[in-house]
PDB file of C-alpha atoms and ligand atoms in Angstrom:
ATOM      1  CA  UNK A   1      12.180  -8.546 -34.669  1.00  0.00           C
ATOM      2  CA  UNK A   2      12.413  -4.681 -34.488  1.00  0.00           C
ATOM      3  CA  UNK A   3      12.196  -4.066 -31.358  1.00  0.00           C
ATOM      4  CA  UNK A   4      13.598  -0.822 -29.335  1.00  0.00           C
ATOM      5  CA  UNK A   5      14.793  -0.624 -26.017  1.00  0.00           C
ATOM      6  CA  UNK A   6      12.355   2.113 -25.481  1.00  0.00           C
ATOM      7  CA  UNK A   7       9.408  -0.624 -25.606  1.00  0.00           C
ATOM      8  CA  UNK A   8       7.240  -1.912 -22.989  1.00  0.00           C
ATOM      9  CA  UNK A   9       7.826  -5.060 -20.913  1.00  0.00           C
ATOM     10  CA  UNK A  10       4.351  -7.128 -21.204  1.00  0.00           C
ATOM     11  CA  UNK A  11       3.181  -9.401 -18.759  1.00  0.00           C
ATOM     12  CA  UNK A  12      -0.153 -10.985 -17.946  1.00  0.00           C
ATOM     13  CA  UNK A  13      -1.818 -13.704 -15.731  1.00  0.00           C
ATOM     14  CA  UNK A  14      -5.363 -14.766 -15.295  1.00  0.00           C
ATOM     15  CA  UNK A  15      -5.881 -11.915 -12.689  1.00  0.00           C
ATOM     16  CA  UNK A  16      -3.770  -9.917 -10.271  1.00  0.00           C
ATOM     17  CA  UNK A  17      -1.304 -12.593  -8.923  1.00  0.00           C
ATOM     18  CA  UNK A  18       1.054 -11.673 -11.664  1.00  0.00           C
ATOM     19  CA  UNK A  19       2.061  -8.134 -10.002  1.00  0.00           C
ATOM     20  CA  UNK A  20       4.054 -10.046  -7.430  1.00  0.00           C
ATOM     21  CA  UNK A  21       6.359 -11.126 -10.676  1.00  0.00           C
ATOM     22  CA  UNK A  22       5.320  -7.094 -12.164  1.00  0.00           C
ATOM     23  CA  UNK A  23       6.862  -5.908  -8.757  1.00  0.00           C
ATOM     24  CA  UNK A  24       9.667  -7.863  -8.545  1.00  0.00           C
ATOM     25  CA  UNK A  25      10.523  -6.319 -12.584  1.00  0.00           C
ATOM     26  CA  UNK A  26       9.779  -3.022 -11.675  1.00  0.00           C
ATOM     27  CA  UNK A  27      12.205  -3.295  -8.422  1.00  0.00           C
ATOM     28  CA  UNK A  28      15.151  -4.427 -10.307  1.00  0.00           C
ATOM     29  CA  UNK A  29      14.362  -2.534 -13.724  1.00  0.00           C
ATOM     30  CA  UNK A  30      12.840   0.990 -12.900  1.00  0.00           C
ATOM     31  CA  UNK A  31      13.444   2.438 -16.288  1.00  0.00           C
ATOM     32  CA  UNK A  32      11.438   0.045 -18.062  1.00  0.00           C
ATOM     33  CA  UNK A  33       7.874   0.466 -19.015  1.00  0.00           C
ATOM     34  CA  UNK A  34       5.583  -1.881 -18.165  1.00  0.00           C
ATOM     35  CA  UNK A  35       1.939  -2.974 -19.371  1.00  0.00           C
ATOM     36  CA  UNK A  36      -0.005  -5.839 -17.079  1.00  0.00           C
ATOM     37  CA  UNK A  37      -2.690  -7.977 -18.106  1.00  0.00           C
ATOM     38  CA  UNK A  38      -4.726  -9.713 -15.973  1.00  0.00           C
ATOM     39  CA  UNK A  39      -7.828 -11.747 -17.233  1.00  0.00           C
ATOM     40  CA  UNK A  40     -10.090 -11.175 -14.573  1.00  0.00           C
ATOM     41  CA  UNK A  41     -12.713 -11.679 -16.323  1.00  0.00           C
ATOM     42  CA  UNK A  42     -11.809 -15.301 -16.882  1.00  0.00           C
ATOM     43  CA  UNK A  43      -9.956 -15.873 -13.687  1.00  0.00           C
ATOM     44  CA  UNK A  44      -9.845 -18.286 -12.224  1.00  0.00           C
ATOM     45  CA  UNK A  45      -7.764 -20.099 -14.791  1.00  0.00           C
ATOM     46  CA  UNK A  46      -7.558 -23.147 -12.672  1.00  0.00           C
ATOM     47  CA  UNK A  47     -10.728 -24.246 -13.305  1.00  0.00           C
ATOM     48  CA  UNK A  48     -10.329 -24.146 -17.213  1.00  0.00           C
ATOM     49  CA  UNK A  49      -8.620 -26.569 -20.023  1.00  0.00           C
ATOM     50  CA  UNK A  50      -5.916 -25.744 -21.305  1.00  0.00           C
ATOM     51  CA  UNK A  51      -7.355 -25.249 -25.000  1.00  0.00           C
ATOM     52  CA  UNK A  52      -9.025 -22.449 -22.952  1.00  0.00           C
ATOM     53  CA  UNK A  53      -6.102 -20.943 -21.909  1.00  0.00           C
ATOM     54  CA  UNK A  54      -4.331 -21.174 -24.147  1.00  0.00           C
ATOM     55  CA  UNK A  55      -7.029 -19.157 -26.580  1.00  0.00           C
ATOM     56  CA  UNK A  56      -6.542 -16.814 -23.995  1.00  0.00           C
ATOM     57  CA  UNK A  57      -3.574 -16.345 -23.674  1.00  0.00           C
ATOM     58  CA  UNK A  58      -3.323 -15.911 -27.239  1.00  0.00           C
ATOM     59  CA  UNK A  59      -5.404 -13.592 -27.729  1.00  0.00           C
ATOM     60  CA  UNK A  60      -3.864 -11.738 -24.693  1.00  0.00           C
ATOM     61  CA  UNK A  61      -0.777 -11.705 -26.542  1.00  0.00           C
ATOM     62  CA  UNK A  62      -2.434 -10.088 -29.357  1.00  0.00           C
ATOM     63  CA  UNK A  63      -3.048  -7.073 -27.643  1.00  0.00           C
ATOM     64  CA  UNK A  64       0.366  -6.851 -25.767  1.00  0.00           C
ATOM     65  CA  UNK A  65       2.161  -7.457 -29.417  1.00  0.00           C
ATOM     66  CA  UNK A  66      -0.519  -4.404 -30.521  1.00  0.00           C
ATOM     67  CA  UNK A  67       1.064  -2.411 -27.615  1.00  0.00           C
ATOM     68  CA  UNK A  68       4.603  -3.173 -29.119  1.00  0.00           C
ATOM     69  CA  UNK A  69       5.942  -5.271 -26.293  1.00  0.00           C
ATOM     70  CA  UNK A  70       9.531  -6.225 -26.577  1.00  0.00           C
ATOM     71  CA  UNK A  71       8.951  -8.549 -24.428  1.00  0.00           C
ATOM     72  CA  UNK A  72       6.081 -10.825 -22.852  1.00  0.00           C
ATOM     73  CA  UNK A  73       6.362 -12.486 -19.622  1.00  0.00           C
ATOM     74  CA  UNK A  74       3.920 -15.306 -18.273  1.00  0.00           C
ATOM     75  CA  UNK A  75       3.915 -14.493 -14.781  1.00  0.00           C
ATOM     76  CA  UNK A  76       1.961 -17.426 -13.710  1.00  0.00           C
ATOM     77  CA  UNK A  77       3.285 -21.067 -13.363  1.00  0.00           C
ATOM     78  CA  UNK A  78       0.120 -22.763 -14.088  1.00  0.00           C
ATOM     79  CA  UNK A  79      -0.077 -20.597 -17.504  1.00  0.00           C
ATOM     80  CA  UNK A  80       3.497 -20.993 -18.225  1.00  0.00           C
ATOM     81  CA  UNK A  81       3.183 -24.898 -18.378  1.00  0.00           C
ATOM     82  CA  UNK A  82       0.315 -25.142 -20.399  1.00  0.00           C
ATOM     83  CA  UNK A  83       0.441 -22.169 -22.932  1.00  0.00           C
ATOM     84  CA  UNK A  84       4.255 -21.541 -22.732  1.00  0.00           C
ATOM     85  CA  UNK A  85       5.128 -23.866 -26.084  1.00  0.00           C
ATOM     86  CA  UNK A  86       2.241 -22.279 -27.831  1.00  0.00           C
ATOM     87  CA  UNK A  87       2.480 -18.550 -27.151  1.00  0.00           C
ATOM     88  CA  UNK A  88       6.594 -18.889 -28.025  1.00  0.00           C
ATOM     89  CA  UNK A  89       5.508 -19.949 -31.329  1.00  0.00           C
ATOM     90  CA  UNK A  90       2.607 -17.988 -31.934  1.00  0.00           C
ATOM     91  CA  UNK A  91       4.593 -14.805 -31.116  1.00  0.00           C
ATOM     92  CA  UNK A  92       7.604 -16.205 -33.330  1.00  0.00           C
ATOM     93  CA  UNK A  93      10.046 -13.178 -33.715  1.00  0.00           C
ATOM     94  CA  UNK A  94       7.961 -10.596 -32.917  1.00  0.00           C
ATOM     95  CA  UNK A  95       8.820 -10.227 -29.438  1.00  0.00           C
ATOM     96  CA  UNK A  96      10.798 -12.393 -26.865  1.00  0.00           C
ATOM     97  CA  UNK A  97       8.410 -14.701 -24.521  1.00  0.00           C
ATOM     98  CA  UNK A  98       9.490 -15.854 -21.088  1.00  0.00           C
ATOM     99  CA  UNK A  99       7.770 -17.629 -18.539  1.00  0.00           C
ATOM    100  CA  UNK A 100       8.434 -18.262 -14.717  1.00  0.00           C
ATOM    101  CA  UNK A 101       9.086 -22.500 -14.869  1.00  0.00           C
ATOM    102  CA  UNK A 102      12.252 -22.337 -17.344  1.00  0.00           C
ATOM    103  CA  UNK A 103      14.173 -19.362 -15.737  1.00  0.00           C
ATOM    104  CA  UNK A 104      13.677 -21.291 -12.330  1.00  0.00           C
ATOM    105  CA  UNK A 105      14.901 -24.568 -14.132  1.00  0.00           C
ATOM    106  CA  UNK A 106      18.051 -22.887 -15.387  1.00  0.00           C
ATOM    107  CA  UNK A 107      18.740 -21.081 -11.775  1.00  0.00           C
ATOM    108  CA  UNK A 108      18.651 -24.855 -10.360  1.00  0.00           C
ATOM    109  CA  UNK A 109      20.352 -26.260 -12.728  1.00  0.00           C
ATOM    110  CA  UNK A 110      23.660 -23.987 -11.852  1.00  0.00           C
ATOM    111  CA  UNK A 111      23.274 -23.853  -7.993  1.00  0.00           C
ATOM    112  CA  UNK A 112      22.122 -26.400  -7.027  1.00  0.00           C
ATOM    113  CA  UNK A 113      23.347 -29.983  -8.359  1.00  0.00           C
ATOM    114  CA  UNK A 114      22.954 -32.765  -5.978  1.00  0.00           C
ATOM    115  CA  UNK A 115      21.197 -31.073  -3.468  1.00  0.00           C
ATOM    116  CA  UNK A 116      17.869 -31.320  -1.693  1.00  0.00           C
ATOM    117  CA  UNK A 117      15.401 -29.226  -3.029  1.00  0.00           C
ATOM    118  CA  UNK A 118      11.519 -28.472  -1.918  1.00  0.00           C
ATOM    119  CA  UNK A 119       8.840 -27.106  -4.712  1.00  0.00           C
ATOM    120  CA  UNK A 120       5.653 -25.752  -3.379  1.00  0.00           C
ATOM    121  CA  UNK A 121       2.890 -25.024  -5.603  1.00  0.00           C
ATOM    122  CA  UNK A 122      -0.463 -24.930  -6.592  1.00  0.00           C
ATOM    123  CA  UNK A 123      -2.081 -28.813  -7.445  1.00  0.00           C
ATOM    124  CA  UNK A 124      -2.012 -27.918 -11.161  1.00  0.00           C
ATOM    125  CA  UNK A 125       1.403 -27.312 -11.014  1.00  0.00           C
ATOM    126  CA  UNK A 126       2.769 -29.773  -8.794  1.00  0.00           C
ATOM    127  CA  UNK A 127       0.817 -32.116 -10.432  1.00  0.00           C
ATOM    128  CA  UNK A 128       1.629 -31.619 -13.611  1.00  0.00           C
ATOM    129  CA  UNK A 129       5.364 -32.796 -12.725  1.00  0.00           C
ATOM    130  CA  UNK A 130       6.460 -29.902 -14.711  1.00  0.00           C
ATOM    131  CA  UNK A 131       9.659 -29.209 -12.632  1.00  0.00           C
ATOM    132  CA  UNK A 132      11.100 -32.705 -12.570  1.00  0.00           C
ATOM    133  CA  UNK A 133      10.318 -33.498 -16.346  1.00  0.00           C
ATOM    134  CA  UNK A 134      12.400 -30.082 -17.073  1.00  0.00           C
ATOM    135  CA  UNK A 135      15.152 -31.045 -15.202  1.00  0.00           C
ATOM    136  CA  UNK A 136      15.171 -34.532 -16.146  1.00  0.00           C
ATOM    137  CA  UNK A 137      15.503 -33.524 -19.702  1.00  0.00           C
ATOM    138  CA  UNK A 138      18.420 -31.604 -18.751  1.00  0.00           C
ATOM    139  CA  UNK A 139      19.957 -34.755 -17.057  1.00  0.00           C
ATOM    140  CA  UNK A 140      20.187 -32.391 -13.944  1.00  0.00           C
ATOM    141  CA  UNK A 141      20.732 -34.827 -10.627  1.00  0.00           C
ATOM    142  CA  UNK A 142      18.809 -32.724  -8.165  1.00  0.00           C
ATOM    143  CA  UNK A 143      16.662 -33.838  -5.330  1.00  0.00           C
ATOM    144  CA  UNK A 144      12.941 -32.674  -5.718  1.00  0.00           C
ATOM    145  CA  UNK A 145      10.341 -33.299  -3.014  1.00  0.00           C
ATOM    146  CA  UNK A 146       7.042 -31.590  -4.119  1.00  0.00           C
ATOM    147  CA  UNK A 147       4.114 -30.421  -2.220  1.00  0.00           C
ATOM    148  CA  UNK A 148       0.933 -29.102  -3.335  1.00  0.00           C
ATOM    149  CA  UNK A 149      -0.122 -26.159  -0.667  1.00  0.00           C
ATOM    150  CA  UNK A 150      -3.513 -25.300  -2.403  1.00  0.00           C
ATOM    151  CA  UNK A 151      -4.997 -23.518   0.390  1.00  0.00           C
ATOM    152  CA  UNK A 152      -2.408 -20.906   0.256  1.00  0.00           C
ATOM    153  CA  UNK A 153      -3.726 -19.068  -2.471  1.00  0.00           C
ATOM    154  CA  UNK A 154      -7.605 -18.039  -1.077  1.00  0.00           C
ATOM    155  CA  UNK A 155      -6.128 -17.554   2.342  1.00  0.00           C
ATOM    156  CA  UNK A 156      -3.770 -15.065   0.955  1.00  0.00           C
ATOM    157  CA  UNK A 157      -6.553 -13.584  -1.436  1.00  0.00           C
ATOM    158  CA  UNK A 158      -9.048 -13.424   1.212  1.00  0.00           C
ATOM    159  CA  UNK A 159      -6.838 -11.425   3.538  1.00  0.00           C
ATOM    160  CA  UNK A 160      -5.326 -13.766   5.843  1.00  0.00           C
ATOM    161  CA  UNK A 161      -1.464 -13.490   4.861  1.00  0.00           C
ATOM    162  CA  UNK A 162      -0.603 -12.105   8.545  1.00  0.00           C
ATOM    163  CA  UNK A 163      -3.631 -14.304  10.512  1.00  0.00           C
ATOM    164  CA  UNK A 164      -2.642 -17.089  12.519  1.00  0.00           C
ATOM    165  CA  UNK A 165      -4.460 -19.392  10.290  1.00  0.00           C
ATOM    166  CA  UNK A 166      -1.744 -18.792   7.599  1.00  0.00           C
ATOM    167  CA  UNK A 167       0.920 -19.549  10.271  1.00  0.00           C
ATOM    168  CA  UNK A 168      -1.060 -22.357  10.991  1.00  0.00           C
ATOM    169  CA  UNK A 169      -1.362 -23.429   7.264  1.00  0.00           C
ATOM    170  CA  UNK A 170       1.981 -22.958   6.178  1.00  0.00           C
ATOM    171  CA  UNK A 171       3.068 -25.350   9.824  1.00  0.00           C
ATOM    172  CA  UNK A 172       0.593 -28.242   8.627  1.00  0.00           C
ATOM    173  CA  UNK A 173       2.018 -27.677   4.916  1.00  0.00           C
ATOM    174  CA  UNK A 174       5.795 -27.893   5.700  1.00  0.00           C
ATOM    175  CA  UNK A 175       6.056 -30.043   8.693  1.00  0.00           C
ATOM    176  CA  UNK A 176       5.400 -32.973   5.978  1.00  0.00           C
ATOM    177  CA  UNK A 177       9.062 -35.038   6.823  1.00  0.00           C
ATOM    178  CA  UNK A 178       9.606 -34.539   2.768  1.00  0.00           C
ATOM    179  CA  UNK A 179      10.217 -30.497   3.709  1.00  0.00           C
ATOM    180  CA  UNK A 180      12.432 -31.019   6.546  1.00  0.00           C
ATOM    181  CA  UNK A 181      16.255 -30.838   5.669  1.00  0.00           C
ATOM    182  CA  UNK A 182      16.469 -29.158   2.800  1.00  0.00           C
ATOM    183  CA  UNK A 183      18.721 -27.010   0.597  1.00  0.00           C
ATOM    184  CA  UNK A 184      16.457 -24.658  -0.518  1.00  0.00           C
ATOM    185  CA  UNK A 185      12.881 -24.532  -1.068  1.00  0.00           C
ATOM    186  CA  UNK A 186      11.122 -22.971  -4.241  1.00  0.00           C
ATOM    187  CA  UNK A 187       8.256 -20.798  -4.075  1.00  0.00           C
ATOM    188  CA  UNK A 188       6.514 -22.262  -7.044  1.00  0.00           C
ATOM    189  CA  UNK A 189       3.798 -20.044  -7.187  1.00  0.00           C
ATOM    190  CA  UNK A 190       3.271 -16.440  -8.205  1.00  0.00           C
ATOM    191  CA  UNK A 191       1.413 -15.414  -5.041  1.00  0.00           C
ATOM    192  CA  UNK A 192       3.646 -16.959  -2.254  1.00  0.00           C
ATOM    193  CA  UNK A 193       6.133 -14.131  -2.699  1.00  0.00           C
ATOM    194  CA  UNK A 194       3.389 -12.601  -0.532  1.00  0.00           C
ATOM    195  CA  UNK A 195       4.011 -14.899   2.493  1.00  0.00           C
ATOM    196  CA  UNK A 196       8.011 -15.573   2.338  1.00  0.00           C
ATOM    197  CA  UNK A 197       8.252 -13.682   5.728  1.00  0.00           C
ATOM    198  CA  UNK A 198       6.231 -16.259   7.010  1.00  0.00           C
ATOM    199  CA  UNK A 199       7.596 -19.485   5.045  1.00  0.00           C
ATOM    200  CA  UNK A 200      11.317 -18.306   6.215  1.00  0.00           C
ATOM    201  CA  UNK A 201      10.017 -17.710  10.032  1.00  0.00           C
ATOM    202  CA  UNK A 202       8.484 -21.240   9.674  1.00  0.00           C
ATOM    203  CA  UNK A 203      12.481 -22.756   9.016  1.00  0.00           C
ATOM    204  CA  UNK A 204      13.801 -20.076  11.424  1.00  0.00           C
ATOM    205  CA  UNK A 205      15.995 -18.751   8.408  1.00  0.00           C
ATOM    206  CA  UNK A 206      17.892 -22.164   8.102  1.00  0.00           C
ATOM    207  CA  UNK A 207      17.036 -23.059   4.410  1.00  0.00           C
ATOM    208  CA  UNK A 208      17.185 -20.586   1.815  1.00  0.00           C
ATOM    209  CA  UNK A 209      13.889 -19.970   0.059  1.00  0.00           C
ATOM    210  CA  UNK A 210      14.248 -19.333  -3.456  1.00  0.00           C
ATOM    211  CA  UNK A 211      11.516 -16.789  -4.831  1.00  0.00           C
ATOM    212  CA  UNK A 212      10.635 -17.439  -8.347  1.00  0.00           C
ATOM    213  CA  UNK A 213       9.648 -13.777  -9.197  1.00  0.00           C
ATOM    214  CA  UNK A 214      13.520 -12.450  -8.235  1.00  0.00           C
ATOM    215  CA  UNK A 215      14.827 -15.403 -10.328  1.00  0.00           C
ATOM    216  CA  UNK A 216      12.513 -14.565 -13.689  1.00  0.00           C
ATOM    217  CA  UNK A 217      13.463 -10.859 -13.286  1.00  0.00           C
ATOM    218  CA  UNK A 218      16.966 -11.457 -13.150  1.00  0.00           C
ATOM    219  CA  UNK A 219      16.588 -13.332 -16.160  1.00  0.00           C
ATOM    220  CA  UNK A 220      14.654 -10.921 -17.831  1.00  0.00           C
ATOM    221  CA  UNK A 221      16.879  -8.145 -17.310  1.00  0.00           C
ATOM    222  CA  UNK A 222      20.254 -10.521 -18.830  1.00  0.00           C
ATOM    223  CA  UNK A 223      18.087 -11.349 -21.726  1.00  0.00           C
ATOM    224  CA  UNK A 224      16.827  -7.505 -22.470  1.00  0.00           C
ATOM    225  CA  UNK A 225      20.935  -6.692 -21.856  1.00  0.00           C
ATOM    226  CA  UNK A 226      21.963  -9.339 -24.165  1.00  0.00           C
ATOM    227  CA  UNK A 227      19.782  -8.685 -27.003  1.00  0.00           C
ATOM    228  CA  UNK A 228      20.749  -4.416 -26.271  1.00  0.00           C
ATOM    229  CA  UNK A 229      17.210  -4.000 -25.563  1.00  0.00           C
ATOM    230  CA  UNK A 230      17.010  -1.929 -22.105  1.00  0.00           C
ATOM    231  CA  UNK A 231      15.782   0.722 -21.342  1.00  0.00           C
ATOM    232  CA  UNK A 232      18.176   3.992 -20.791  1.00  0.00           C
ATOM    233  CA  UNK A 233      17.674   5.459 -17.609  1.00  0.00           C
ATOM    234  CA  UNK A 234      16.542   9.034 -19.384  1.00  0.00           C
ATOM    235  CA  UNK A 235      13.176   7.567 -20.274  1.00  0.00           C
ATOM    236  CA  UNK A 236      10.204   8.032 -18.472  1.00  0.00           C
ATOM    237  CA  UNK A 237       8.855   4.515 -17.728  1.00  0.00           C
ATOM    238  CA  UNK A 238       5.188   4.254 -18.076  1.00  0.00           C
ATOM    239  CA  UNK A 239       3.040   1.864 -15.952  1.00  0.00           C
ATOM    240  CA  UNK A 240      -0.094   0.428 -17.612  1.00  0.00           C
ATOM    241  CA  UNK A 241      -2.251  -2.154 -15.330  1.00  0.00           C
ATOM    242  CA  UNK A 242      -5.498  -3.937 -17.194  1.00  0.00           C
ATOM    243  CA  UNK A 243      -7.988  -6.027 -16.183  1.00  0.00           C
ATOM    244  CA  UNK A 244     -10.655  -7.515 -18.087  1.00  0.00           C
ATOM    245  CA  UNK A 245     -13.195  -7.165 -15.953  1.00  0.00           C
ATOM    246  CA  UNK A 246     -12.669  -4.775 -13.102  1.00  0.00           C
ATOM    247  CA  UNK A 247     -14.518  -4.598  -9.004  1.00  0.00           C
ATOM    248  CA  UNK A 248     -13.394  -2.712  -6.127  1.00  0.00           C
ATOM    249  CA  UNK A 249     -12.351  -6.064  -4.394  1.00  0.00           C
ATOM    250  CA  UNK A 250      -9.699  -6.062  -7.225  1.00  0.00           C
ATOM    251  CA  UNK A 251      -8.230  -2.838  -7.350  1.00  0.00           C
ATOM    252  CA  UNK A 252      -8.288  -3.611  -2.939  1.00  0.00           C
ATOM    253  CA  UNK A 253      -5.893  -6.756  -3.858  1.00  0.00           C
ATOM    254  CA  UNK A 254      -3.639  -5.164  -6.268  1.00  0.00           C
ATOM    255  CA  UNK A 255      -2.252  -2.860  -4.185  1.00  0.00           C
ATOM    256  CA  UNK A 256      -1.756  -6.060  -1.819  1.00  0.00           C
ATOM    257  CA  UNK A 257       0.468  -7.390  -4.641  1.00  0.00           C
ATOM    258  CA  UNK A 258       2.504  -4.821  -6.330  1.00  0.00           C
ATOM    259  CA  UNK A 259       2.788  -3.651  -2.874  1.00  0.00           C
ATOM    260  CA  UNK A 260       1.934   0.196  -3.710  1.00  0.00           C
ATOM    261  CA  UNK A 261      -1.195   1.593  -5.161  1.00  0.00           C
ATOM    262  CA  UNK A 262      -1.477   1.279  -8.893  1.00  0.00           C
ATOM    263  CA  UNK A 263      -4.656   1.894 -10.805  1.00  0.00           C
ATOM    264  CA  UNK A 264      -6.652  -0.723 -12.660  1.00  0.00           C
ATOM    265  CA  UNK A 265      -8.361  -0.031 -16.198  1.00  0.00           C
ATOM    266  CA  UNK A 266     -10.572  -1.468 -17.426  1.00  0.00           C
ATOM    267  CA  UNK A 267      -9.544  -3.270 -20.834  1.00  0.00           C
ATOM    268  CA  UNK A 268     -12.744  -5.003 -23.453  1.00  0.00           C
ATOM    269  CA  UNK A 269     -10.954  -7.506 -24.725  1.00  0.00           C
ATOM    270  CA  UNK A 270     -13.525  -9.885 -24.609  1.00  0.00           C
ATOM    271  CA  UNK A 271     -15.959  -7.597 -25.926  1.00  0.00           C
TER     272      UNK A 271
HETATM  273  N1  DGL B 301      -0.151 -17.713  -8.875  1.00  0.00           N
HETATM  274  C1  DGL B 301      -0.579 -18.781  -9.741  1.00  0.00           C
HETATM  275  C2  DGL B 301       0.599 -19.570 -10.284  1.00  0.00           C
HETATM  276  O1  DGL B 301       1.742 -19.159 -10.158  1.00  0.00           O
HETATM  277  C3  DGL B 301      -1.595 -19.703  -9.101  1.00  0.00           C
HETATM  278  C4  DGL B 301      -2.798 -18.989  -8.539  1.00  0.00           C
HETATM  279  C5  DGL B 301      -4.110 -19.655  -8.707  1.00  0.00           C
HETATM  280  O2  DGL B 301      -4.182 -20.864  -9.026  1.00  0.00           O
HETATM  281  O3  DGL B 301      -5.108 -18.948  -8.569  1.00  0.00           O
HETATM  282  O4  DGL B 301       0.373 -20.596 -10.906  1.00  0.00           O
END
């Protein structure tokens, strides 16, 4: 790999979700640039195989490797678990991959060993039993009481994050007896980030609640030390945000999630 610290950070997702994990980079490493993909024009992801996404996020890859990305982050669990394997080895050496599962994995692993732990998530990820098989295989004794919260996603993308039908939601969600008492409780999805005022109200700011884009950007930033790769704070970070298909009603929810206005190009790589 010949990678300078002067390179982009890539990251990508099926569509804008991602810029929670974007904004959470950008907050605690300002001096890097960054270049976001998000495959609108595919999205959503959750409806496809994972031969599909994986093809995508392949070829997504492709154009972030093009871009000279020192580093590609899959900022999207659902992603991460299906194409994570894949897109390490497809990108071999020529730039480091990370996604948000393992990072979270490792942060568990060292705080939080016999403890009581809650995972919320999307079906496809709690489903998919991703977290426990992870840290099984790491022999880590920890707790893990798993909910899928599916409706959280639309209600946050249609605009209800501060309604009293999320409030009501997120009540229905985590009065389930399996939430009560616990540790901590990880937001294992890219979008919830969104609603962590509301998920911390709901315990009354008893239980810590871990937030999975915080974790994967510390992570990033020891990995980019490590390997001498960050960026010096005399360069002028750039900001580059793609879609692959682009609509107002986009561009309107982007701003929602990197929490300041960005602008969206347009990017063909389907075309
Ligand atoms: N934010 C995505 C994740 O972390 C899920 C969103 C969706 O399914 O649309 O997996």
């Amino acid at each position: 790999m010949s990678s300078n610290y002067s390179q982009p950070i890539g990251i990508f997702d099926s569509g804008i979700g991602g810029l929670t994990v974007a904004h959470a980079v950008t907050r605690l490493l300002p001096d890097e640039s960054i270049i976001y993909f998000g495959d609108t024009a595919h999205a959503p992801w959750g409806d496809k195989s994972s031969a599909a996404i994986q093809a995508y996020s392949i070829k997504i890859c492709d154009m972030l490797l093009k871009q000279g990305c020192k580093l590609i982050l899959i900022a999207r669990n659902s992603a991460s678990l299906v194409a994570y394997v894949l897109v390490k080895e497809y990108v071999g050496r020529k730039s480091i991959v990370v996604d948000v599962i393992d990072p979270m994995i490792e942060y568990l692993a060292k705080n939080y060993i016999d403890k009581t732990i809650g995972l919320i998530g999307t079906k496809q990820t709690i489903n998919s039993n991703i977290y426990r098989k992870k840290l099984d295989e790491l022999g880590i004794n920890i707790r893990l009481n798993t909910l899928s919260t599916p409706l959280l996603v639309p209600l946050i993308e249609e605009g209800f994050k501060d309604q009293t039908i999320m409030s009501d939601a997120i009540q229905s969600y985590l009065n389930e007896s399996s939430l009560h008492n616990l540790d901590a409780l990880v937001l294992g999805c890219t979008h919830y980030p969104l609603i962590k005022p509301q998920i911390k109200q709901f315990y009354s700011d008893a239980t810590v609640i871990i937030d999975s884009t915080d974790i994967v950007a510390q992570v990033v930033r020891n990995i980019l030390k490590e390997r001498k790769l960050l960026a010096a704070s005399s360069t002028s970070p750039k900001k580059k945000f793609y879609v692959s298909d682009y609509t107002p009603a986009f561009s309107a929810l982007a701003h929602l999630f990197f929490k300041m206005p960005i602008i969206l190009e347009k990017y063909p790589l389907w075309e």
